[in-house]
């Protein structure tokens, strides 16, 4: 079904057209959302909100306007709002651990990662101070406990915890800023 017919059917409230639209663009919308949010749940929510908005505003859709452009404009605006919301915790380390392992060369599988997302995270990690970067790398490797890192670096365990939490805050901030910049 072409997009013009899809929009015509959608405007009439045809649920099959809505399902077709979701199947056609849902995966792309999720990939874009995850690329900038680095969080599976938030990306899924963004896609769900996108398609909910489309359903609610279906009667206002213009047949002459490409539906994919409209979809991704709405999604882009939603992503910018999420990224600008300082209360949202958009960067969940667990969701991006695979990318971080890939950056460290530990993940030798031939997984495909979005290069912009990899670059956002790599850039954020590179901007950490040498000490924070070392603590962060040891911590995310999963090979060392806080106590073991403290012993190896001759620091207190509280220093390790504080530096690691500050590293996460800095990475979150930098990834958020870069994502906003890329979306604009």
Coordinates of C-alpha atoms in Angstrom, one line a residue:
X1 CA 0.0 0.0 0.0
X2 CA 1.5 3.3 -1.0
X3 CA 1.7 6.2 1.5
X4 CA -1.1 8.3 -0.1
X5 CA -3.6 5.5 0.0
X6 CA -2.3 4.7 3.5
X7 CA -3.1 8.2 4.7
X8 CA -6.5 8.2 3.0
X9 CA -7.4 5.0 4.8
X10 CA -5.9 6.2 8.1
X11 CA -8.0 9.4 7.9
X12 CA -11.1 7.1 7.7
X13 CA -10.1 5.3 10.9
X14 CA -8.9 2.1 9.2
X15 CA -7.0 0.2 11.8
X16 CA -5.4 -2.0 9.2
X17 CA -3.9 1.1 7.6
X18 CA -2.6 2.1 11.0
X19 CA -1.1 -1.3 11.6
X20 CA 0.5 -1.1 8.1
X21 CA 1.9 2.3 8.9
X22 CA 3.4 1.0 12.2
X23 CA 4.9 -2.1 10.4
X24 CA 6.4 0.2 7.7
X25 CA 7.9 2.8 10.0
X26 CA 8.0 1.5 13.6
X27 CA 11.4 -0.1 13.4
X28 CA 13.0 3.0 11.9
X29 CA 11.4 5.2 14.5
X30 CA 12.7 2.9 17.3
X31 CA 16.2 2.9 15.8
X32 CA 16.2 6.7 15.6
X33 CA 14.8 7.0 19.2
X34 CA 17.3 4.6 20.6
X35 CA 20.2 6.2 18.8
X36 CA 19.6 9.5 20.6
X37 CA 18.1 8.3 23.9
X38 CA 20.4 5.3 24.6
X39 CA 17.5 3.8 26.5
X40 CA 15.3 1.0 25.2
X41 CA 12.3 1.8 27.4
X42 CA 12.3 5.5 26.6
X43 CA 12.8 4.7 22.9
X44 CA 9.8 2.3 23.0
X45 CA 7.8 5.0 24.8
X46 CA 8.7 7.6 22.2
X47 CA 7.6 5.3 19.3
X48 CA 4.4 4.5 21.2
X49 CA 3.7 8.2 21.7
X50 CA 4.5 8.9 18.1
X51 CA 1.9 6.4 16.8
X52 CA -0.6 7.4 19.4
X53 CA -0.3 11.1 18.2
X54 CA -0.7 9.9 14.6
X55 CA -3.9 8.0 15.5
X56 CA -5.4 10.9 17.4
X57 CA -4.5 13.4 14.7
X58 CA -5.2 11.1 11.8
X59 CA -8.1 13.3 10.4
X60 CA -5.7 16.3 10.2
X61 CA -3.1 14.4 8.0
X62 CA -2.5 15.8 4.6
X63 CA -2.4 13.3 1.8
X64 CA -0.1 15.5 -0.3
X65 CA 2.5 15.6 2.5
X66 CA 4.8 12.6 2.7
X67 CA 3.7 10.6 5.8
X68 CA 7.3 9.5 6.6
X69 CA 8.5 13.2 6.8
X70 CA 5.6 14.0 9.1
X71 CA 6.3 11.0 11.3
X72 CA 9.9 11.8 11.7
X73 CA 9.3 15.5 12.3
X74 CA 6.9 14.7 15.1
X75 CA 9.4 12.1 16.5
X76 CA 12.3 14.5 16.2
X77 CA 10.4 17.2 18.2
X78 CA 9.5 14.6 20.9
X79 CA 13.1 13.4 21.2
X80 CA 14.3 17.0 21.5
X81 CA 11.7 17.6 24.3
X82 CA 12.8 14.4 26.1
X83 CA 16.5 15.3 25.8
X84 CA 15.9 18.9 27.0
X85 CA 14.0 17.7 30.0
X86 CA 16.6 17.8 32.7
X87 CA 14.5 15.6 34.9
X88 CA 14.6 12.6 32.5
X89 CA 17.4 10.2 33.0
X90 CA 18.0 9.4 29.4
X91 CA 21.3 7.6 29.6
X92 CA 21.0 4.1 31.1
X93 CA 24.5 2.5 31.2
X94 CA 23.1 -1.0 31.0
X95 CA 21.5 -0.2 27.6
X96 CA 24.8 1.1 26.2
X97 CA 27.1 -1.4 27.9
X98 CA 27.5 -3.3 24.7
X99 CA 28.6 -0.2 22.9
X100 CA 31.1 0.6 25.7
X101 CA 32.5 -2.9 25.5
X102 CA 32.7 -2.5 21.8
X103 CA 34.7 0.7 22.3
X104 CA 37.0 -1.0 24.7
X105 CA 37.7 -3.8 22.1
X106 CA 36.2 -6.4 24.4
X107 CA 33.2 -7.1 22.2
X108 CA 34.6 -9.0 19.3
X109 CA 31.3 -10.0 17.9
X110 CA 30.5 -8.5 14.6
X111 CA 27.6 -6.5 15.9
X112 CA 26.5 -3.5 14.0
X113 CA 26.2 -0.3 16.0
X114 CA 25.0 3.0 14.8
X115 CA 28.2 5.0 14.3
X116 CA 26.7 8.3 15.5
X117 CA 25.7 6.6 18.7
X118 CA 29.1 5.0 19.1
X119 CA 30.8 8.3 18.4
X120 CA 28.5 10.2 21.0
X121 CA 29.5 7.7 23.7
X122 CA 33.2 7.5 22.7
X123 CA 33.4 11.3 22.7
X124 CA 31.8 11.6 26.1
X125 CA 34.1 8.9 27.6
X126 CA 37.2 10.6 26.1
X127 CA 36.3 13.9 27.8
X128 CA 36.6 12.3 31.2
X129 CA 39.7 13.2 33.2
X130 CA 42.4 10.5 33.0
X131 CA 41.6 9.4 36.6
X132 CA 37.8 9.3 36.0
X133 CA 38.3 7.5 32.7
X134 CA 40.5 4.8 34.4
X135 CA 38.0 4.3 37.2
X136 CA 35.1 4.3 34.8
X137 CA 36.8 1.7 32.5
X138 CA 37.7 -0.6 35.4
X139 CA 34.1 -0.3 36.8
X140 CA 32.3 -1.0 33.5
X141 CA 34.5 -3.9 32.6
X142 CA 32.8 -5.8 35.4
X143 CA 36.2 -7.3 36.4
X144 CA 36.7 -5.2 39.5
X145 CA 34.7 -4.3 42.6
X146 CA 34.9 -0.8 44.0
X147 CA 37.2 -2.1 46.7
X148 CA 39.5 -3.8 44.2
X149 CA 39.7 -0.5 42.1
X150 CA 40.4 1.4 45.3
X151 CA 43.2 -1.0 46.2
X152 CA 44.7 -0.9 42.7
X153 CA 44.7 2.9 42.5
X154 CA 45.6 3.6 46.1
X155 CA 42.3 5.5 46.7
X156 CA 39.5 5.2 49.2
X157 CA 36.4 3.3 48.2
X158 CA 34.4 6.5 48.7
X159 CA 36.6 8.3 46.2
X160 CA 36.0 5.5 43.7
X161 CA 32.2 5.6 44.2
X162 CA 32.2 9.4 43.9
X163 CA 34.4 9.5 40.8
X164 CA 32.3 6.8 39.1
X165 CA 29.0 8.6 39.8
X166 CA 30.5 11.9 38.6
X167 CA 31.7 10.1 35.5
X168 CA 28.2 8.9 34.8
X169 CA 26.8 12.4 35.3
X170 CA 29.3 13.9 33.0
X171 CA 28.7 11.2 30.3
X172 CA 24.9 11.7 30.6
X173 CA 25.3 15.4 30.2
X174 CA 27.6 15.2 27.2
X175 CA 25.5 12.5 25.4
X176 CA 22.4 14.6 26.0
X177 CA 24.1 17.8 24.6
X178 CA 25.5 16.0 21.6
X179 CA 22.2 14.3 20.8
X180 CA 20.3 17.6 21.0
X181 CA 23.0 19.2 18.7
X182 CA 22.6 16.3 16.2
X183 CA 18.8 16.5 16.1
X184 CA 18.7 20.3 15.5

